[in-house]
Amino acid sequence: MYKRKLYLFGLLSTFILLIALASAAVSAHLTRANLKQSQLAQSLLSEHQQLSSISYRLFKQLTDELIFGKNANQAKVRNKQQQIQQSLVRIKQFELAQREALGIEATQGSVEDTDELEALIAEIVNEFRAIAQSNDSAPLYEQQRLQTLLESTIDNQFREAINSAVTRQTRVVSRINASIETLNTSIVWFTICLGIITCPFILLGCFWLFNSLYQPLTVIRTGTDAIASGNYDYRLPETLDDEFTDLVKALNSMITRLAEHEDKADAYRKQLEFEVETRTRALKEANSKLTQIDAKRRQFMADVSHELRTPLTIIRGEAQVTLRQRSATNEIYQETLETVLEQAINLSKLVDDLLLLARAEMHEFTLDLAKTNLKTLLEQQTSTWQKVTKPREFKLEWAVNRNVIVFIDEGRLLQALTILIENAHKYSHEGQPITLKVSSNNDWVTLSVIDIGDGISSGDLEHVFERFVRLKRKGDGMGLGLSIAKAIAEAHGGKLEAHSTLGKGSEFMLAIKASPDSE
Ligand code: ADP
């Protein structure tokens, strides 16, 4: 846990700081105590010097008394004595305080010597008084007692006492100075040792903390680089400190979601590409169909024009030739009119056929539907067809045992069957029979026109239902018969199909729905 590592490092740093602070506090305390003692010693020194100076001035005053008489400046003497007394009191206080701080060993003799010094000063003053009151009539410089006092007591004893006190305090001061020096040296070494010991720890701690931060950051950076380059399979390791593991988990789940989005986008893109491809293909097919339809339409227009022009040319030619003849007889006019009528009938038939096909194409082919017994209808028509197919044999065959009722436009159905029978007649030879076979399969009734004539090749068979297609130009057909028959079948909701083998014959099957009323 990175937070715990930070706390640990902070704790270590605080501990080291506390040690440094404690050592600083201890050294400050010791230094202050030493300084205080040093000041005390300095005060004692100066106090002793002052005592010495006042004492000498007192002794001089007392000497003056001896020399100049009793009344010589008594007030000054008392003042000096008072000052000496105060100085001694202060010295004793300082010495007691010093003893208390430094111990009896370091201050040995100080308090005792001061008592002796006080006694010595009192003794000297008393001796002066005693000399002054003595009846010695000898001159002062000859008095033994005065000599002893001045030379032995004041010069030697008093000065020595003062000197020894000064020496003692000088010793104390130098000891304190030595102690301060030692303390300073100790502080310097302690600081150096503390630095030497703690510096590696702090450096190691910094390195440790830096690594703990840098390594996860490197891992995260590598991961984000991989994601940025589109590698959504990359997963960051979840084995870092808790704080970074949370971040890594969040990043990993983000990558998973990104990968899902990418997959979806990929799927959508593929789907879109597929749809575009499908649509393009459909459009191409539609375009090619349209092109074919357009080509057929042009062809149809050309065929229609051609078919219309032929009878019109005949009509015009016949009329012109007849009118140009100056001596045309009634028979000639009769013949011309007959030819014109015949061509007009042909034209009108052609126009009817075209109209029928156009309506069928526009789904506007209207039928006059009625329930019809198929057997009755076909049998009535058989003799007519037999006349059409003569000398070929025409047979009506029944492969149905029941009476089939159909819902049809009788005229149109017979028209379609007649086209098929006429074709069978046209494309077969004398002696080859033609059969109209009626069969049924579930709800469907099939009327098959079968011949064993020329037949149609499989390549041509797929085009025979197209308009104006004529494979063999036999008879007066215009290539519209099968188109019309197919249109009639489809208008009845049925279909027209063909099976044929070249040279063996053909079978055209017209299928329509039987009415449920069939028995
Ligand atoms: P047509 O007026 O030429 O008969 P159709 O549309 O009726 O026009 O027929 C188209 C073509 O189909 C014919 O030219 C012919 O070659 C072929 N065909 C139609 N019926 C038969 C058949 N029973 N046997 C062989 N060929 C046939």
PDB file of C-alpha atoms in Angstrom, residues 19-280:
ATOM      1  CA  ILE A  19      16.502  12.930  17.702  1.00  0.00           C
ATOM      2  CA  ALA A  20      18.080  16.033  16.150  1.00  0.00           C
ATOM      3  CA  LEU A  21      15.699  18.316  18.062  1.00  0.00           C
ATOM      4  CA  ALA A  22      16.304  16.477  21.356  1.00  0.00           C
ATOM      5  CA  SER A  23      20.056  16.694  20.892  1.00  0.00           C
ATOM      6  CA  ALA A  24      19.737  20.394  20.086  1.00  0.00           C
ATOM      7  CA  ALA A  25      17.594  20.912  23.204  1.00  0.00           C
ATOM      8  CA  VAL A  26      20.044  18.997  25.423  1.00  0.00           C
ATOM      9  CA  SER A  27      23.039  20.871  24.026  1.00  0.00           C
ATOM     10  CA  ALA A  28      21.213  24.189  24.396  1.00  0.00           C
ATOM     11  CA  HIS A  29      20.372  23.328  28.006  1.00  0.00           C
ATOM     12  CA  LEU A  30      23.926  22.275  28.802  1.00  0.00           C
ATOM     13  CA  THR A  31      25.394  25.315  27.080  1.00  0.00           C
ATOM     14  CA  ARG A  32      23.057  27.605  28.986  1.00  0.00           C
ATOM     15  CA  ALA A  33      23.982  25.910  32.296  1.00  0.00           C
ATOM     16  CA  ASN A  34      27.697  26.246  31.479  1.00  0.00           C
ATOM     17  CA  LEU A  35      27.255  29.879  30.487  1.00  0.00           C
ATOM     18  CA  LYS A  36      25.411  30.538  33.716  1.00  0.00           C
ATOM     19  CA  GLN A  37      28.271  29.006  35.704  1.00  0.00           C
ATOM     20  CA  SER A  38      30.776  30.956  33.662  1.00  0.00           C
ATOM     21  CA  GLN A  39      28.894  34.188  34.397  1.00  0.00           C
ATOM     22  CA  LEU A  40      28.804  33.242  38.092  1.00  0.00           C
ATOM     23  CA  ALA A  41      32.549  32.680  38.088  1.00  0.00           C
ATOM     24  CA  GLN A  42      33.096  35.972  36.271  1.00  0.00           C
ATOM     25  CA  SER A  43      30.918  37.739  38.859  1.00  0.00           C
ATOM     26  CA  LEU A  44      32.905  36.141  41.675  1.00  0.00           C
ATOM     27  CA  LEU A  45      36.126  37.228  40.021  1.00  0.00           C
ATOM     28  CA  SER A  46      35.028  40.811  39.664  1.00  0.00           C
ATOM     29  CA  GLU A  47      33.510  40.775  43.178  1.00  0.00           C
ATOM     30  CA  HIS A  48      36.834  39.603  44.607  1.00  0.00           C
ATOM     31  CA  GLN A  49      38.640  42.310  42.671  1.00  0.00           C
ATOM     32  CA  GLN A  50      36.229  44.881  43.989  1.00  0.00           C
ATOM     33  CA  LEU A  51      36.617  43.528  47.533  1.00  0.00           C
ATOM     34  CA  SER A  52      40.355  43.701  47.174  1.00  0.00           C
ATOM     35  CA  SER A  53      40.216  47.273  45.924  1.00  0.00           C
ATOM     36  CA  ILE A  54      37.841  48.473  48.665  1.00  0.00           C
ATOM     37  CA  SER A  55      39.860  46.631  51.314  1.00  0.00           C
ATOM     38  CA  TYR A  56      43.086  48.265  50.208  1.00  0.00           C
ATOM     39  CA  ARG A  57      41.400  51.637  50.216  1.00  0.00           C
ATOM     40  CA  LEU A  58      40.091  50.924  53.758  1.00  0.00           C
ATOM     41  CA  PHE A  59      43.531  49.855  54.872  1.00  0.00           C
ATOM     42  CA  LYS A  60      44.907  53.074  53.400  1.00  0.00           C
ATOM     43  CA  GLN A  61      42.231  55.016  55.262  1.00  0.00           C
ATOM     44  CA  LEU A  62      43.139  53.312  58.507  1.00  0.00           C
ATOM     45  CA  THR A  63      46.797  53.954  57.858  1.00  0.00           C
ATOM     46  CA  ASP A  64      45.929  57.607  57.335  1.00  0.00           C
ATOM     47  CA  GLU A  65      44.164  57.516  60.685  1.00  0.00           C
ATOM     48  CA  LEU A  66      47.300  56.333  62.331  1.00  0.00           C
ATOM     49  CA  ILE A  67      49.347  58.960  60.551  1.00  0.00           C
ATOM     50  CA  PHE A  68      47.049  61.964  60.746  1.00  0.00           C
ATOM     51  CA  GLY A  69      45.175  61.328  63.923  1.00  0.00           C
ATOM     52  CA  LYS A  70      41.983  59.807  65.169  1.00  0.00           C
ATOM     53  CA  ASN A  71      39.608  62.115  63.546  1.00  0.00           C
ATOM     54  CA  ALA A  72      40.838  61.550  60.101  1.00  0.00           C
ATOM     55  CA  ASN A  73      37.723  60.804  57.970  1.00  0.00           C
ATOM     56  CA  GLN A  74      35.766  58.307  60.162  1.00  0.00           C
ATOM     57  CA  ALA A  75      32.757  58.399  57.856  1.00  0.00           C
ATOM     58  CA  LYS A  76      34.738  57.151  54.867  1.00  0.00           C
ATOM     59  CA  VAL A  77      36.114  54.285  56.973  1.00  0.00           C
ATOM     60  CA  ARG A  78      32.637  53.193  57.978  1.00  0.00           C
ATOM     61  CA  ASN A  79      31.437  53.462  54.415  1.00  0.00           C
ATOM     62  CA  LYS A  80      34.291  51.227  53.185  1.00  0.00           C
ATOM     63  CA  GLN A  81      33.583  48.703  55.924  1.00  0.00           C
ATOM     64  CA  GLN A  82      29.962  48.643  54.917  1.00  0.00           C
ATOM     65  CA  GLN A  83      30.905  48.120  51.248  1.00  0.00           C
ATOM     66  CA  ILE A  84      33.269  45.312  52.227  1.00  0.00           C
ATOM     67  CA  GLN A  85      30.508  43.659  54.233  1.00  0.00           C
ATOM     68  CA  GLN A  86      28.077  43.860  51.319  1.00  0.00           C
ATOM     69  CA  SER A  87      30.726  42.527  48.945  1.00  0.00           C
ATOM     70  CA  LEU A  88      31.412  39.600  51.231  1.00  0.00           C
ATOM     71  CA  VAL A  89      27.710  38.809  51.487  1.00  0.00           C
ATOM     72  CA  ARG A  90      27.450  38.767  47.666  1.00  0.00           C
ATOM     73  CA  ILE A  91      30.598  36.645  47.342  1.00  0.00           C
ATOM     74  CA  LYS A  92      29.183  34.112  49.799  1.00  0.00           C
ATOM     75  CA  GLN A  93      25.875  33.966  47.934  1.00  0.00           C
ATOM     76  CA  PHE A  94      27.685  33.426  44.619  1.00  0.00           C
ATOM     77  CA  GLU A  95      29.957  30.790  46.128  1.00  0.00           C
ATOM     78  CA  LEU A  96      27.058  28.899  47.673  1.00  0.00           C
ATOM     79  CA  ALA A  97      25.229  28.950  44.351  1.00  0.00           C
ATOM     80  CA  GLN A  98      28.383  27.795  42.574  1.00  0.00           C
ATOM     81  CA  ARG A  99      28.903  24.963  45.063  1.00  0.00           C
ATOM     82  CA  GLU A 100      25.348  23.868  44.631  1.00  0.00           C
ATOM     83  CA  ALA A 101      25.805  23.736  40.844  1.00  0.00           C
ATOM     84  CA  LEU A 102      29.339  22.381  40.540  1.00  0.00           C
ATOM     85  CA  GLY A 103      29.631  20.297  43.716  1.00  0.00           C
ATOM     86  CA  ILE A 104      31.894  20.537  46.685  1.00  0.00           C
ATOM     87  CA  GLU A 105      34.913  19.044  44.941  1.00  0.00           C
ATOM     88  CA  ALA A 106      35.071  21.725  42.225  1.00  0.00           C
ATOM     89  CA  THR A 107      34.538  24.552  44.737  1.00  0.00           C
ATOM     90  CA  GLN A 108      36.555  23.144  47.571  1.00  0.00           C
ATOM     91  CA  GLY A 109      37.701  25.880  50.000  1.00  0.00           C
ATOM     92  CA  SER A 110      35.742  28.700  48.447  1.00  0.00           C
ATOM     93  CA  VAL A 111      33.088  29.320  51.144  1.00  0.00           C
ATOM     94  CA  GLU A 112      35.543  28.485  53.955  1.00  0.00           C
ATOM     95  CA  ASP A 113      38.226  30.775  52.505  1.00  0.00           C
ATOM     96  CA  THR A 114      35.731  33.631  52.296  1.00  0.00           C
ATOM     97  CA  ASP A 115      34.916  33.186  55.984  1.00  0.00           C
ATOM     98  CA  GLU A 116      38.634  33.286  56.708  1.00  0.00           C
ATOM     99  CA  LEU A 117      38.999  36.354  54.468  1.00  0.00           C
ATOM    100  CA  GLU A 118      36.213  38.078  56.370  1.00  0.00           C
ATOM    101  CA  ALA A 119      37.876  37.179  59.598  1.00  0.00           C
ATOM    102  CA  LEU A 120      41.236  38.399  58.266  1.00  0.00           C
ATOM    103  CA  ILE A 121      39.806  41.771  57.238  1.00  0.00           C
ATOM    104  CA  ALA A 122      38.151  42.131  60.654  1.00  0.00           C
ATOM    105  CA  GLU A 123      41.396  41.154  62.306  1.00  0.00           C
ATOM    106  CA  ILE A 124      43.342  43.753  60.239  1.00  0.00           C
ATOM    107  CA  VAL A 125      40.840  46.482  61.073  1.00  0.00           C
ATOM    108  CA  ASN A 126      40.995  45.545  64.785  1.00  0.00           C
ATOM    109  CA  GLU A 127      44.799  45.584  64.680  1.00  0.00           C
ATOM    110  CA  PHE A 128      44.726  49.082  63.190  1.00  0.00           C
ATOM    111  CA  ARG A 129      42.427  50.171  66.003  1.00  0.00           C
ATOM    112  CA  ALA A 130      44.567  48.492  68.558  1.00  0.00           C
ATOM    113  CA  ILE A 131      47.700  50.191  67.256  1.00  0.00           C
ATOM    114  CA  ALA A 132      45.922  53.515  67.229  1.00  0.00           C
ATOM    115  CA  GLN A 133      44.865  53.137  70.841  1.00  0.00           C
ATOM    116  CA  SER A 134      48.187  51.768  72.106  1.00  0.00           C
ATOM    117  CA  ASN A 135      50.437  54.088  74.144  1.00  0.00           C
ATOM    118  CA  ASP A 136      53.505  53.323  72.121  1.00  0.00           C
ATOM    119  CA  SER A 137      55.325  56.596  71.843  1.00  0.00           C
ATOM    120  CA  ALA A 138      57.857  55.407  69.328  1.00  0.00           C
ATOM    121  CA  PRO A 139      57.539  56.804  65.805  1.00  0.00           C
ATOM    122  CA  LEU A 140      55.230  54.812  63.642  1.00  0.00           C
ATOM    123  CA  TYR A 141      57.852  53.536  61.262  1.00  0.00           C
ATOM    124  CA  GLU A 142      59.665  52.057  64.288  1.00  0.00           C
ATOM    125  CA  GLN A 143      56.667  50.258  65.745  1.00  0.00           C
ATOM    126  CA  GLN A 144      57.081  46.532  65.315  1.00  0.00           C
ATOM    127  CA  ARG A 145      53.393  45.839  65.540  1.00  0.00           C
ATOM    128  CA  LEU A 146      52.539  48.154  62.656  1.00  0.00           C
ATOM    129  CA  GLN A 147      55.283  46.699  60.516  1.00  0.00           C
ATOM    130  CA  THR A 148      53.979  43.196  61.065  1.00  0.00           C
ATOM    131  CA  LEU A 149      50.460  44.314  60.201  1.00  0.00           C
ATOM    132  CA  LEU A 150      51.449  46.066  57.006  1.00  0.00           C
ATOM    133  CA  GLU A 151      54.024  43.626  55.717  1.00  0.00           C
ATOM    134  CA  SER A 152      52.996  40.226  56.999  1.00  0.00           C
ATOM    135  CA  THR A 153      49.258  40.445  57.445  1.00  0.00           C
ATOM    136  CA  ILE A 154      48.181  42.781  54.638  1.00  0.00           C
ATOM    137  CA  ASP A 155      50.942  42.258  52.086  1.00  0.00           C
ATOM    138  CA  ASN A 156      51.139  38.517  52.495  1.00  0.00           C
ATOM    139  CA  GLN A 157      48.067  36.996  54.092  1.00  0.00           C
ATOM    140  CA  PHE A 158      45.412  39.313  52.691  1.00  0.00           C
ATOM    141  CA  ARG A 159      46.870  39.459  49.211  1.00  0.00           C
ATOM    142  CA  GLU A 160      47.321  35.696  49.125  1.00  0.00           C
ATOM    143  CA  ALA A 161      43.747  35.142  50.256  1.00  0.00           C
ATOM    144  CA  ILE A 162      42.494  37.388  47.484  1.00  0.00           C
ATOM    145  CA  ASN A 163      44.845  35.791  44.954  1.00  0.00           C
ATOM    146  CA  SER A 164      43.845  32.262  45.895  1.00  0.00           C
ATOM    147  CA  ALA A 165      40.154  33.204  45.495  1.00  0.00           C
ATOM    148  CA  VAL A 166      40.926  34.737  42.092  1.00  0.00           C
ATOM    149  CA  THR A 167      43.000  31.695  41.088  1.00  0.00           C
ATOM    150  CA  ARG A 168      40.203  29.387  42.161  1.00  0.00           C
ATOM    151  CA  GLN A 169      37.640  31.229  40.093  1.00  0.00           C
ATOM    152  CA  THR A 170      40.043  31.350  37.144  1.00  0.00           C
ATOM    153  CA  ARG A 171      40.334  27.570  37.463  1.00  0.00           C
ATOM    154  CA  VAL A 172      36.565  27.203  37.599  1.00  0.00           C
ATOM    155  CA  VAL A 173      36.197  29.407  34.525  1.00  0.00           C
ATOM    156  CA  SER A 174      38.749  27.400  32.543  1.00  0.00           C
ATOM    157  CA  ARG A 175      37.078  24.152  33.648  1.00  0.00           C
ATOM    158  CA  ILE A 176      33.734  25.488  32.469  1.00  0.00           C
ATOM    159  CA  ASN A 177      35.342  26.603  29.224  1.00  0.00           C
ATOM    160  CA  ALA A 178      36.826  23.119  28.806  1.00  0.00           C
ATOM    161  CA  SER A 179      33.415  21.618  29.482  1.00  0.00           C
ATOM    162  CA  ILE A 180      31.820  23.920  26.886  1.00  0.00           C
ATOM    163  CA  GLU A 181      34.541  22.929  24.446  1.00  0.00           C
ATOM    164  CA  THR A 182      33.883  19.243  25.120  1.00  0.00           C
ATOM    165  CA  LEU A 183      30.174  19.809  24.739  1.00  0.00           C
ATOM    166  CA  ASN A 184      30.698  21.592  21.451  1.00  0.00           C
ATOM    167  CA  THR A 185      32.916  18.810  20.154  1.00  0.00           C
ATOM    168  CA  SER A 186      30.345  16.234  21.281  1.00  0.00           C
ATOM    169  CA  ILE A 187      27.574  18.133  19.515  1.00  0.00           C
ATOM    170  CA  VAL A 188      29.620  18.342  16.313  1.00  0.00           C
ATOM    171  CA  TRP A 189      30.417  14.614  16.396  1.00  0.00           C
ATOM    172  CA  PHE A 190      26.888  13.715  17.349  1.00  0.00           C
ATOM    173  CA  THR A 191      25.577  15.760  14.421  1.00  0.00           C
ATOM    174  CA  ILE A 192      28.102  14.132  12.039  1.00  0.00           C
ATOM    175  CA  CYS A 193      27.229  10.629  13.294  1.00  0.00           C
ATOM    176  CA  LEU A 194      23.505  11.361  13.102  1.00  0.00           C
ATOM    177  CA  GLY A 195      23.968  12.612   9.535  1.00  0.00           C
ATOM    178  CA  ILE A 196      26.076   9.588   8.547  1.00  0.00           C
ATOM    179  CA  ILE A 197      23.569   7.147  10.050  1.00  0.00           C
ATOM    180  CA  THR A 198      20.380   8.853   8.885  1.00  0.00           C
ATOM    181  CA  CYS A 199      21.441  10.034   5.420  1.00  0.00           C
ATOM    182  CA  PRO A 200      21.546   6.497   3.909  1.00  0.00           C
ATOM    183  CA  PHE A 201      18.179   5.733   5.496  1.00  0.00           C
ATOM    184  CA  ILE A 202      16.643   8.907   4.084  1.00  0.00           C
ATOM    185  CA  LEU A 203      18.222   8.329   0.662  1.00  0.00           C
ATOM    186  CA  LEU A 204      17.107   4.675   0.659  1.00  0.00           C
ATOM    187  CA  GLY A 205      13.628   5.749   1.775  1.00  0.00           C
ATOM    188  CA  CYS A 206      13.457   8.326  -1.023  1.00  0.00           C
ATOM    189  CA  PHE A 207      14.670   5.740  -3.552  1.00  0.00           C
ATOM    190  CA  TRP A 208      12.174   3.197  -2.218  1.00  0.00           C
ATOM    191  CA  LEU A 209       9.299   5.693  -2.371  1.00  0.00           C
ATOM    192  CA  PHE A 210      10.351   6.863  -5.848  1.00  0.00           C
ATOM    193  CA  ASN A 211      10.490   3.256  -7.079  1.00  0.00           C
ATOM    194  CA  SER A 212       7.139   2.467  -5.505  1.00  0.00           C
ATOM    195  CA  LEU A 213       5.676   5.400  -7.456  1.00  0.00           C
ATOM    196  CA  TYR A 214       7.716   5.102 -10.660  1.00  0.00           C
ATOM    197  CA  GLN A 215       7.209   1.371 -11.270  1.00  0.00           C
ATOM    198  CA  PRO A 216       3.354   1.536 -11.238  1.00  0.00           C
ATOM    199  CA  LEU A 217       3.490   4.678 -13.352  1.00  0.00           C
ATOM    200  CA  THR A 218       5.681   2.842 -15.899  1.00  0.00           C
ATOM    201  CA  VAL A 219       3.269  -0.106 -15.908  1.00  0.00           C
ATOM    202  CA  ILE A 220       0.281   2.242 -16.404  1.00  0.00           C
ATOM    203  CA  ARG A 221       2.116   4.216 -19.098  1.00  0.00           C
ATOM    204  CA  THR A 222       2.957   0.987 -21.007  1.00  0.00           C
ATOM    205  CA  GLY A 223      -0.696  -0.047 -20.752  1.00  0.00           C
ATOM    206  CA  THR A 224      -2.079   3.284 -21.948  1.00  0.00           C
ATOM    207  CA  ASP A 225       0.438   3.297 -24.844  1.00  0.00           C
ATOM    208  CA  ALA A 226      -0.777  -0.183 -25.854  1.00  0.00           C
ATOM    209  CA  ILE A 227      -4.422   0.947 -25.712  1.00  0.00           C
ATOM    210  CA  ALA A 228      -3.630   4.108 -27.657  1.00  0.00           C
ATOM    211  CA  SER A 229      -2.059   1.962 -30.397  1.00  0.00           C
ATOM    212  CA  GLY A 230      -5.324  -0.044 -30.599  1.00  0.00           C
ATOM    213  CA  ASN A 231      -4.210  -3.189 -28.729  1.00  0.00           C
ATOM    214  CA  TYR A 232      -7.435  -3.917 -26.830  1.00  0.00           C
ATOM    215  CA  ASP A 233      -6.255  -7.410 -25.785  1.00  0.00           C
ATOM    216  CA  TYR A 234      -3.697  -5.824 -23.456  1.00  0.00           C
ATOM    217  CA  ARG A 235      -4.479  -6.063 -19.732  1.00  0.00           C
ATOM    218  CA  LEU A 236      -2.503  -4.237 -17.026  1.00  0.00           C
ATOM    219  CA  PRO A 237      -1.192  -6.405 -14.129  1.00  0.00           C
ATOM    220  CA  GLU A 238      -3.306  -5.998 -10.973  1.00  0.00           C
ATOM    221  CA  THR A 239      -0.468  -6.748  -8.543  1.00  0.00           C
ATOM    222  CA  LEU A 240       0.610  -3.198  -7.633  1.00  0.00           C
ATOM    223  CA  ASP A 241       0.008  -1.188  -4.455  1.00  0.00           C
ATOM    224  CA  ASP A 242      -3.703  -0.937  -3.556  1.00  0.00           C
ATOM    225  CA  GLU A 243      -4.081   2.647  -4.815  1.00  0.00           C
ATOM    226  CA  PHE A 244      -2.563   1.769  -8.197  1.00  0.00           C
ATOM    227  CA  THR A 245      -4.391  -1.586  -8.378  1.00  0.00           C
ATOM    228  CA  ASP A 246      -7.708   0.304  -8.121  1.00  0.00           C
ATOM    229  CA  LEU A 247      -6.588   2.559 -10.972  1.00  0.00           C
ATOM    230  CA  VAL A 248      -5.360  -0.433 -13.012  1.00  0.00           C
ATOM    231  CA  LYS A 249      -8.679  -2.252 -12.452  1.00  0.00           C
ATOM    232  CA  ALA A 250     -10.573   0.807 -13.651  1.00  0.00           C
ATOM    233  CA  LEU A 251      -8.292   1.023 -16.706  1.00  0.00           C
ATOM    234  CA  ASN A 252      -8.727  -2.705 -17.441  1.00  0.00           C
ATOM    235  CA  SER A 253     -12.508  -2.443 -17.305  1.00  0.00           C
ATOM    236  CA  MET A 254     -12.280   0.617 -19.550  1.00  0.00           C
ATOM    237  CA  ILE A 255     -10.225  -1.428 -22.065  1.00  0.00           C
ATOM    238  CA  THR A 256     -12.804  -4.235 -21.924  1.00  0.00           C
ATOM    239  CA  ARG A 257     -15.607  -1.765 -22.664  1.00  0.00           C
ATOM    240  CA  LEU A 258     -13.556  -0.178 -25.437  1.00  0.00           C
ATOM    241  CA  ALA A 259     -12.893  -3.611 -26.934  1.00  0.00           C
ATOM    242  CA  GLU A 260     -16.633  -4.396 -26.804  1.00  0.00           C
ATOM    243  CA  HIS A 261     -17.440  -1.088 -28.485  1.00  0.00           C
ATOM    244  CA  GLU A 262     -14.754  -1.763 -31.090  1.00  0.00           C
ATOM    245  CA  ASP A 263     -16.169  -5.261 -31.737  1.00  0.00           C
ATOM    246  CA  LYS A 264     -19.676  -3.809 -32.090  1.00  0.00           C
ATOM    247  CA  ALA A 265     -18.416  -1.077 -34.377  1.00  0.00           C
ATOM    248  CA  ASP A 266     -16.585  -3.750 -36.407  1.00  0.00           C
ATOM    249  CA  ALA A 267     -19.730  -5.850 -36.647  1.00  0.00           C
ATOM    250  CA  TYR A 268     -21.791  -2.791 -37.638  1.00  0.00           C
ATOM    251  CA  ARG A 269     -19.196  -1.835 -40.228  1.00  0.00           C
ATOM    252  CA  LYS A 270     -19.179  -5.337 -41.684  1.00  0.00           C
ATOM    253  CA  GLN A 271     -22.977  -5.427 -41.651  1.00  0.00           C
ATOM    254  CA  LEU A 272     -23.051  -2.051 -43.366  1.00  0.00           C
ATOM    255  CA  GLU A 273     -20.493  -3.166 -45.947  1.00  0.00           C
ATOM    256  CA  PHE A 274     -22.532  -6.298 -46.546  1.00  0.00           C
ATOM    257  CA  GLU A 275     -25.731  -4.272 -46.934  1.00  0.00           C
ATOM    258  CA  VAL A 276     -24.042  -1.805 -49.259  1.00  0.00           C
ATOM    259  CA  GLU A 277     -22.653  -4.715 -51.281  1.00  0.00           C
ATOM    260  CA  THR A 278     -26.076  -6.416 -51.406  1.00  0.00           C
ATOM    261  CA  ARG A 279     -27.806  -3.170 -52.370  1.00  0.00           C
ATOM    262  CA  THR A 280     -25.175  -2.439 -55.006  1.00  0.00           C
TER     263      THR A 280
END
